[in-house]
PDB file of C-alpha atoms in Angstrom:
ATOM      1  CA  MET A   1      -8.629  43.077  37.049  1.00 44.00           C
ATOM      2  CA  SER A   2     -11.956  43.810  35.334  1.00 67.00           C
ATOM      3  CA  ASN A   3     -13.106  41.937  32.276  1.00 85.00           C
ATOM      4  CA  PRO A   4     -11.609  43.084  28.955  1.00 92.00           C
ATOM      5  CA  GLN A   5     -13.806  45.658  27.250  1.00 95.00           C
ATOM      6  CA  LEU A   6     -14.751  45.435  23.592  1.00 97.00           C
ATOM      7  CA  LEU A   7     -16.400  47.879  21.221  1.00 98.00           C
ATOM      8  CA  MET A   8     -18.258  46.378  18.272  1.00 98.00           C
ATOM      9  CA  ILE A   9     -19.008  48.729  15.372  1.00 98.00           C
ATOM     10  CA  GLU A  10     -21.441  46.759  13.223  1.00 97.00           C
ATOM     11  CA  ASP A  11     -24.646  47.831  11.450  1.00 95.00           C
ATOM     12  CA  ASP A  12     -26.175  44.334  11.329  1.00 94.00           C
ATOM     13  CA  ALA A  13     -28.236  44.444  14.527  1.00 95.00           C
ATOM     14  CA  ARG A  14     -28.987  40.695  14.639  1.00 95.00           C
ATOM     15  CA  LEU A  15     -25.350  39.741  14.130  1.00 95.00           C
ATOM     16  CA  ALA A  16     -24.198  42.289  16.692  1.00 96.00           C
ATOM     17  CA  GLN A  17     -26.667  40.997  19.291  1.00 96.00           C
ATOM     18  CA  MET A  18     -25.667  37.379  18.728  1.00 96.00           C
ATOM     19  CA  VAL A  19     -21.952  38.147  18.906  1.00 96.00           C
ATOM     20  CA  SER A  20     -22.336  40.457  21.896  1.00 96.00           C
ATOM     21  CA  GLU A  21     -24.211  37.793  23.860  1.00 96.00           C
ATOM     22  CA  TYR A  22     -21.606  35.163  23.002  1.00 96.00           C
ATOM     23  CA  LEU A  23     -18.687  37.407  23.976  1.00 96.00           C
ATOM     24  CA  THR A  24     -20.413  38.514  27.174  1.00 95.00           C
ATOM     25  CA  GLN A  25     -20.870  34.865  28.162  1.00 95.00           C
ATOM     26  CA  SER A  26     -17.160  34.393  27.449  1.00 94.00           C
ATOM     27  CA  GLY A  27     -16.192  37.043  29.999  1.00 94.00           C
ATOM     28  CA  PHE A  28     -16.014  40.255  27.977  1.00 96.00           C
ATOM     29  CA  GLY A  29     -17.780  43.562  28.368  1.00 95.00           C
ATOM     30  CA  VAL A  30     -19.262  44.684  25.046  1.00 97.00           C
ATOM     31  CA  ASN A  31     -20.498  48.052  23.803  1.00 97.00           C
ATOM     32  CA  HIS A  32     -22.126  48.266  20.390  1.00 97.00           C
ATOM     33  CA  ALA A  33     -22.443  51.032  17.806  1.00 97.00           C
ATOM     34  CA  MET A  34     -24.474  50.834  14.608  1.00 97.00           C
ATOM     35  CA  ASP A  35     -22.350  53.315  12.646  1.00 97.00           C
ATOM     36  CA  GLY A  36     -18.848  54.734  12.495  1.00 96.00           C
ATOM     37  CA  ASN A  37     -19.490  58.141  14.044  1.00 97.00           C
ATOM     38  CA  THR A  38     -21.292  56.651  17.038  1.00 97.00           C
ATOM     39  CA  GLY A  39     -18.482  54.135  17.333  1.00 97.00           C
ATOM     40  CA  MET A  40     -15.869  56.903  17.498  1.00 97.00           C
ATOM     41  CA  ASP A  41     -17.875  58.593  20.261  1.00 96.00           C
ATOM     42  CA  LEU A  42     -18.119  55.363  22.271  1.00 97.00           C
ATOM     43  CA  LEU A  43     -14.427  54.690  21.749  1.00 97.00           C
ATOM     44  CA  GLN A  44     -13.481  57.971  23.378  1.00 94.00           C
ATOM     45  CA  GLN A  45     -16.028  57.540  26.185  1.00 94.00           C
ATOM     46  CA  HIS A  46     -15.119  53.982  27.190  1.00 93.00           C
ATOM     47  CA  ALA A  47     -11.516  53.415  25.967  1.00 93.00           C
ATOM     48  CA  PRO A  48     -12.011  49.703  25.103  1.00 95.00           C
ATOM     49  CA  ASP A  49      -9.255  47.121  24.924  1.00 94.00           C
ATOM     50  CA  LEU A  50     -10.212  46.094  21.393  1.00 96.00           C
ATOM     51  CA  VAL A  51     -12.478  47.302  18.587  1.00 98.00           C
ATOM     52  CA  ILE A  52     -14.365  44.865  16.340  1.00 98.00           C
ATOM     53  CA  LEU A  53     -14.838  46.956  13.216  1.00 97.00           C
ATOM     54  CA  ASP A  54     -17.062  46.095  10.277  1.00 94.00           C
ATOM     55  CA  LEU A  55     -15.834  47.294   6.899  1.00 91.00           C
ATOM     56  CA  MET A  56     -19.266  48.241   5.537  1.00 90.00           C
ATOM     57  CA  LEU A  57     -21.042  50.874   7.639  1.00 94.00           C
ATOM     58  CA  PRO A  58     -23.930  53.210   6.770  1.00 93.00           C
ATOM     59  CA  ASP A  59     -22.123  56.526   7.313  1.00 95.00           C
ATOM     60  CA  ILE A  60     -18.351  56.152   6.998  1.00 94.00           C
ATOM     61  CA  ASP A  61     -16.684  52.888   6.059  1.00 91.00           C
ATOM     62  CA  GLY A  62     -14.546  50.829   8.393  1.00 92.00           C
ATOM     63  CA  LEU A  63     -11.319  51.827   6.676  1.00 91.00           C
ATOM     64  CA  GLU A  64     -11.999  55.486   7.415  1.00 94.00           C
ATOM     65  CA  VAL A  65     -12.913  54.646  11.006  1.00 95.00           C
ATOM     66  CA  CYS A  66      -9.609  52.795  11.377  1.00 93.00           C
ATOM     67  CA  ARG A  67      -7.729  55.783   9.944  1.00 91.00           C
ATOM     68  CA  ARG A  68      -9.445  58.102  12.412  1.00 94.00           C
ATOM     69  CA  ILE A  69      -8.643  55.800  15.326  1.00 95.00           C
ATOM     70  CA  ARG A  70      -4.959  55.699  14.402  1.00 91.00           C
ATOM     71  CA  SER A  71      -4.857  59.502  14.119  1.00 90.00           C
ATOM     72  CA  LEU A  72      -6.305  60.089  17.608  1.00 90.00           C
ATOM     73  CA  PRO A  73      -3.996  61.651  20.192  1.00 85.00           C
ATOM     74  CA  GLY A  74      -2.672  59.568  23.064  1.00 84.00           C
ATOM     75  CA  PRO A  75      -3.190  55.881  23.955  1.00 85.00           C
ATOM     76  CA  LEU A  76      -6.529  55.574  22.164  1.00 90.00           C
ATOM     77  CA  SER A  77      -4.695  55.572  18.839  1.00 89.00           C
ATOM     78  CA  LYS A  78      -3.039  52.287  19.840  1.00 87.00           C
ATOM     79  CA  VAL A  79      -6.226  50.366  20.630  1.00 93.00           C
ATOM     80  CA  ALA A  80      -6.310  46.934  19.003  1.00 92.00           C
ATOM     81  CA  VAL A  81      -8.540  46.742  15.913  1.00 93.00           C
ATOM     82  CA  LEU A  82      -9.970  43.532  14.470  1.00 94.00           C
ATOM     83  CA  MET A  83     -11.621  44.234  11.125  1.00 91.00           C
ATOM     84  CA  LEU A  84     -14.529  42.264   9.663  1.00 91.00           C
ATOM     85  CA  THR A  85     -14.140  42.042   5.890  1.00 84.00           C
ATOM     86  CA  ALA A  86     -16.004  40.627   2.915  1.00 74.00           C
ATOM     87  CA  LYS A  87     -15.118  36.987   2.306  1.00 60.00           C
ATOM     88  CA  GLY A  88     -12.954  36.442  -0.743  1.00 59.00           C
ATOM     89  CA  ASP A  89     -11.824  40.062  -1.103  1.00 65.00           C
ATOM     90  CA  PRO A  90      -8.101  40.138  -0.227  1.00 69.00           C
ATOM     91  CA  MET A  91      -7.763  43.822  -1.129  1.00 72.00           C
ATOM     92  CA  ASP A  92     -10.007  44.849   1.767  1.00 70.00           C
ATOM     93  CA  ARG A  93      -7.887  43.053   4.321  1.00 69.00           C
ATOM     94  CA  ILE A  94      -4.623  44.260   2.786  1.00 74.00           C
ATOM     95  CA  ILE A  95      -5.774  47.877   2.932  1.00 76.00           C
ATOM     96  CA  GLY A  96      -7.030  47.327   6.467  1.00 74.00           C
ATOM     97  CA  LEU A  97      -3.670  45.981   7.604  1.00 76.00           C
ATOM     98  CA  GLU A  98      -1.840  48.781   5.831  1.00 74.00           C
ATOM     99  CA  ILE A  99      -3.745  51.458   7.730  1.00 78.00           C
ATOM    100  CA  GLY A 100      -3.214  49.819  11.092  1.00 80.00           C
ATOM    101  CA  ALA A 101      -5.689  46.987  11.762  1.00 86.00           C
ATOM    102  CA  ASP A 102      -4.175  44.257  13.955  1.00 84.00           C
ATOM    103  CA  ASP A 103      -6.097  41.379  12.411  1.00 85.00           C
ATOM    104  CA  TYR A 104      -9.032  40.644  10.136  1.00 85.00           C
ATOM    105  CA  LEU A 105     -11.803  38.077   9.929  1.00 87.00           C
ATOM    106  CA  PRO A 106     -13.855  37.421   6.753  1.00 87.00           C
ATOM    107  CA  LYS A 107     -17.645  37.216   6.944  1.00 87.00           C
ATOM    108  CA  PRO A 108     -19.449  34.952   7.552  1.00 87.00           C
ATOM    109  CA  PHE A 109     -17.546  33.674  10.575  1.00 90.00           C
ATOM    110  CA  GLU A 110     -18.024  31.364  13.527  1.00 91.00           C
ATOM    111  CA  PRO A 111     -18.250  33.175  16.888  1.00 92.00           C
ATOM    112  CA  ARG A 112     -15.668  30.757  18.260  1.00 92.00           C
ATOM    113  CA  GLU A 113     -13.143  31.872  15.658  1.00 91.00           C
ATOM    114  CA  LEU A 114     -13.824  35.524  16.473  1.00 94.00           C
ATOM    115  CA  LEU A 115     -13.292  34.746  20.160  1.00 93.00           C
ATOM    116  CA  ALA A 116      -9.995  33.002  19.372  1.00 91.00           C
ATOM    117  CA  ARG A 117      -8.799  35.964  17.307  1.00 89.00           C
ATOM    118  CA  ILE A 118      -9.731  38.433  20.052  1.00 93.00           C
ATOM    119  CA  ARG A 119      -7.922  36.406  22.697  1.00 90.00           C
ATOM    120  CA  ALA A 120      -4.831  36.100  20.482  1.00 85.00           C
ATOM    121  CA  VAL A 121      -4.637  39.868  19.916  1.00 86.00           C
ATOM    122  CA  LEU A 122      -5.153  40.659  23.607  1.00 87.00           C
ATOM    123  CA  ARG A 123      -2.658  37.983  24.633  1.00 82.00           C
ATOM    124  CA  ARG A 124       0.017  39.524  22.440  1.00 74.00           C
ATOM    125  CA  ARG A 125      -0.643  42.883  24.061  1.00 70.00           C
ATOM    126  CA  ALA A 126      -0.517  41.428  27.577  1.00 71.00           C
ATOM    127  CA  GLU A 127       2.847  39.712  27.027  1.00 59.00           C
ATOM    128  CA  PRO A 128       5.347  42.512  26.404  1.00 48.00           C
ATOM    129  CA  GLY A 129       8.350  40.372  27.321  1.00 45.00           C
ATOM    130  CA  ALA A 130       8.399  36.966  25.645  1.00 39.00           C
ATOM    131  CA  ALA A 131      11.892  36.241  26.922  1.00 41.00           C
ATOM    132  CA  SER A 132      12.190  36.947  30.652  1.00 39.00           C
ATOM    133  CA  ALA A 133      15.980  37.072  30.558  1.00 36.00           C
ATOM    134  CA  ALA A 134      16.137  39.469  27.625  1.00 43.00           C
ATOM    135  CA  ALA A 135      17.130  43.111  28.042  1.00 50.00           C
ATOM    136  CA  THR A 136      14.339  45.607  28.535  1.00 73.00           C
ATOM    137  CA  VAL A 137      15.631  47.889  25.782  1.00 83.00           C
ATOM    138  CA  MET A 138      17.247  46.637  22.572  1.00 88.00           C
ATOM    139  CA  ARG A 139      19.439  49.126  20.715  1.00 87.00           C
ATOM    140  CA  PHE A 140      20.614  48.873  17.127  1.00 89.00           C
ATOM    141  CA  GLY A 141      22.287  52.110  16.119  1.00 87.00           C
ATOM    142  CA  THR A 142      19.624  54.822  16.305  1.00 89.00           C
ATOM    143  CA  LEU A 143      16.844  52.214  16.628  1.00 92.00           C
ATOM    144  CA  GLU A 144      15.606  51.486  20.162  1.00 91.00           C
ATOM    145  CA  ILE A 145      12.965  48.897  21.064  1.00 91.00           C
ATOM    146  CA  ASP A 146      11.641  49.193  24.625  1.00 86.00           C
ATOM    147  CA  ARG A 147       9.767  46.042  25.643  1.00 79.00           C
ATOM    148  CA  ASN A 148       8.305  47.421  28.867  1.00 73.00           C
ATOM    149  CA  ALA A 149       7.051  50.669  27.370  1.00 76.00           C
ATOM    150  CA  ARG A 150       6.208  48.880  24.110  1.00 81.00           C
ATOM    151  CA  THR A 151       7.667  51.741  22.121  1.00 87.00           C
ATOM    152  CA  VAL A 152      10.052  51.993  19.190  1.00 92.00           C
ATOM    153  CA  THR A 153      12.111  55.096  18.530  1.00 92.00           C
ATOM    154  CA  VAL A 154      14.397  55.977  15.638  1.00 91.00           C
ATOM    155  CA  GLY A 155      16.848  58.767  16.383  1.00 88.00           C
ATOM    156  CA  GLY A 156      14.691  59.690  19.369  1.00 86.00           C
ATOM    157  CA  ALA A 157      11.493  59.990  17.306  1.00 89.00           C
ATOM    158  CA  LEU A 158       8.608  57.668  18.134  1.00 89.00           C
ATOM    159  CA  ALA A 159       7.791  55.155  15.385  1.00 91.00           C
ATOM    160  CA  ASP A 160       4.115  54.598  14.576  1.00 88.00           C
ATOM    161  CA  LEU A 161       3.461  50.863  14.954  1.00 89.00           C
ATOM    162  CA  THR A 162       0.440  48.809  15.970  1.00 85.00           C
ATOM    163  CA  SER A 163       0.705  46.425  18.921  1.00 81.00           C
ATOM    164  CA  TYR A 164       1.058  43.467  16.567  1.00 83.00           C
ATOM    165  CA  GLN A 165       3.714  45.194  14.476  1.00 89.00           C
ATOM    166  CA  PHE A 166       5.657  45.970  17.662  1.00 90.00           C
ATOM    167  CA  ASP A 167       5.581  42.271  18.572  1.00 87.00           C
ATOM    168  CA  LEU A 168       6.763  41.281  15.098  1.00 91.00           C
ATOM    169  CA  LEU A 169       9.647  43.751  15.198  1.00 93.00           C
ATOM    170  CA  ALA A 170      10.675  42.765  18.731  1.00 91.00           C
ATOM    171  CA  ALA A 171      10.585  39.066  17.842  1.00 90.00           C
ATOM    172  CA  MET A 172      12.828  39.641  14.829  1.00 92.00           C
ATOM    173  CA  ALA A 173      15.207  41.888  16.774  1.00 92.00           C
ATOM    174  CA  GLU A 174      15.588  39.195  19.449  1.00 88.00           C
ATOM    175  CA  ARG A 175      16.738  36.893  16.641  1.00 89.00           C
ATOM    176  CA  ALA A 176      18.885  39.445  14.831  1.00 89.00           C
ATOM    177  CA  GLY A 177      21.061  37.909  12.144  1.00 90.00           C
ATOM    178  CA  ARG A 178      18.895  34.802  11.770  1.00 90.00           C
ATOM    179  CA  VAL A 179      16.917  34.213   8.609  1.00 91.00           C
ATOM    180  CA  LEU A 180      13.306  33.501   9.584  1.00 90.00           C
ATOM    181  CA  THR A 181      10.490  32.083   7.511  1.00 89.00           C
ATOM    182  CA  ARG A 182       7.084  33.741   7.682  1.00 86.00           C
ATOM    183  CA  ASP A 183       5.782  30.808   9.728  1.00 83.00           C
ATOM    184  CA  GLN A 184       8.653  31.153  12.225  1.00 84.00           C
ATOM    185  CA  ILE A 185       7.962  34.853  12.632  1.00 85.00           C
ATOM    186  CA  MET A 186       4.260  34.244  13.254  1.00 79.00           C
ATOM    187  CA  GLU A 187       5.042  31.425  15.668  1.00 77.00           C
ATOM    188  CA  ALA A 188       7.437  33.711  17.561  1.00 78.00           C
ATOM    189  CA  VAL A 189       4.593  36.074  18.431  1.00 76.00           C
ATOM    190  CA  ARG A 190       2.157  33.230  19.067  1.00 61.00           C
ATOM    191  CA  GLY A 191      -0.196  34.521  16.416  1.00 47.00           C
ATOM    192  CA  ARG A 192      -2.508  32.522  14.236  1.00 45.00           C
ATOM    193  CA  GLU A 193      -0.898  30.339  11.614  1.00 42.00           C
ATOM    194  CA  LEU A 194      -0.872  31.713   8.103  1.00 40.00           C
ATOM    195  CA  GLU A 195      -3.530  30.601   5.700  1.00 41.00           C
ATOM    196  CA  ALA A 196      -2.368  29.188   2.391  1.00 33.00           C
ATOM    197  CA  PHE A 197      -1.044  31.996   0.176  1.00 37.00           C
ATOM    198  CA  ASP A 198      -1.848  34.561   2.886  1.00 47.00           C
ATOM    199  CA  ARG A 199       0.683  37.406   2.522  1.00 61.00           C
ATOM    200  CA  SER A 200      -0.503  39.541   5.423  1.00 78.00           C
ATOM    201  CA  ILE A 201       2.921  39.189   7.078  1.00 85.00           C
ATOM    202  CA  ASP A 202       4.409  41.016   4.081  1.00 88.00           C
ATOM    203  CA  VAL A 203       1.976  43.881   4.575  1.00 89.00           C
ATOM    204  CA  HIS A 204       3.027  44.216   8.203  1.00 90.00           C
ATOM    205  CA  MET A 205       6.697  44.139   7.246  1.00 93.00           C
ATOM    206  CA  GLY A 206       6.062  46.937   4.787  1.00 92.00           C
ATOM    207  CA  ARG A 207       4.467  49.005   7.547  1.00 92.00           C
ATOM    208  CA  ILE A 208       7.356  48.323   9.918  1.00 95.00           C
ATOM    209  CA  ARG A 209       9.879  49.323   7.277  1.00 95.00           C
ATOM    210  CA  ALA A 210       7.989  52.542   6.600  1.00 94.00           C
ATOM    211  CA  ALA A 211       8.215  53.330  10.328  1.00 94.00           C
ATOM    212  CA  ILE A 212      11.872  52.495  11.029  1.00 95.00           C
ATOM    213  CA  GLU A 213      13.833  52.637   7.767  1.00 94.00           C
ATOM    214  CA  VAL A 214      15.370  55.761   6.266  1.00 90.00           C
ATOM    215  CA  ASP A 215      14.228  54.523   2.856  1.00 92.00           C
ATOM    216  CA  ALA A 216      11.552  51.836   3.056  1.00 90.00           C
ATOM    217  CA  LYS A 217      12.075  50.920  -0.606  1.00 91.00           C
ATOM    218  CA  ASN A 218      15.761  50.216   0.058  1.00 92.00           C
ATOM    219  CA  PRO A 219      15.700  48.754   3.582  1.00 93.00           C
ATOM    220  CA  LYS A 220      18.875  48.268   5.579  1.00 92.00           C
ATOM    221  CA  ARG A 221      17.431  46.841   8.787  1.00 94.00           C
ATOM    222  CA  ILE A 222      14.702  44.357   7.756  1.00 95.00           C
ATOM    223  CA  LEU A 223      15.882  42.480   4.700  1.00 94.00           C
ATOM    224  CA  THR A 224      13.955  40.120   2.455  1.00 93.00           C
ATOM    225  CA  VAL A 225      15.553  36.750   1.803  1.00 92.00           C
ATOM    226  CA  ARG A 226      13.987  35.695  -1.463  1.00 89.00           C
ATOM    227  CA  GLY A 227      12.167  32.392  -1.292  1.00 87.00           C
ATOM    228  CA  VAL A 228      12.670  32.111   2.478  1.00 89.00           C
ATOM    229  CA  GLY A 229      11.485  35.040   4.558  1.00 91.00           C
ATOM    230  CA  TYR A 230      13.142  37.913   6.406  1.00 94.00           C
ATOM    231  CA  VAL A 231      16.218  38.730   8.487  1.00 94.00           C
ATOM    232  CA  PHE A 232      16.758  41.553  10.953  1.00 94.00           C
ATOM    233  CA  ALA A 233      20.239  42.934  10.206  1.00 92.00           C
ATOM    234  CA  LYS A 234      22.403  43.455  13.283  1.00 79.00           C
ATOM    235  CA  GLN A 235      24.375  46.231  11.654  1.00 67.00           C
ATOM    236  CA  GLN A 236      23.578  48.626   8.863  1.00 56.00           C
ATOM    237  CA  ASP A 237      26.058  49.385   6.128  1.00 45.00           C
TER     238      ASP A 237
END
């Protein structure tokens, strides 16, 4: 299999060159765009495995680029997105996660941490079945989770979830009826450990609820256990 392909959309030319060289030495193919519109063109030309997306761009901002990616037809809309955000601004990363980014990394960052984040996101995508003995399709009423196809349907309609959100939902469904802490949920998908006071898991849960619940404000499938975490309900009332 060929090396994983990355697209970096970053207007800081020196940073982009440094990061591109580091990632190339680490076994990745890297294309670079200096602005959002060029990045969208390269995305559709090369269909990368992951997009490194800066929030601040000279034409359209990274949030708008992420929205456009998620609205594309076909598989391109599901490409993994790692967003680069301003350090110390939690609102940027929350909005980014809400519109479909898989992960975020505040600037300035160490190239090694970026590499670790990229590998973690791609690893989650490459491991559709964490439990080899588990059923390919899990069914809970009208909700179906297909591990092999990596799709979720509700009443036959396809739910709009990122790759990471699919992994979170599948991990919880495999443990239906068990109350899980946020750390246990993150550990189940082999993601990075939560930073202190980092509530990004809650943002993802909100997105999952919006995709699978009849009423996301009054969920029946993914329930919050106050002071503990979440539980995936086996049956809905």
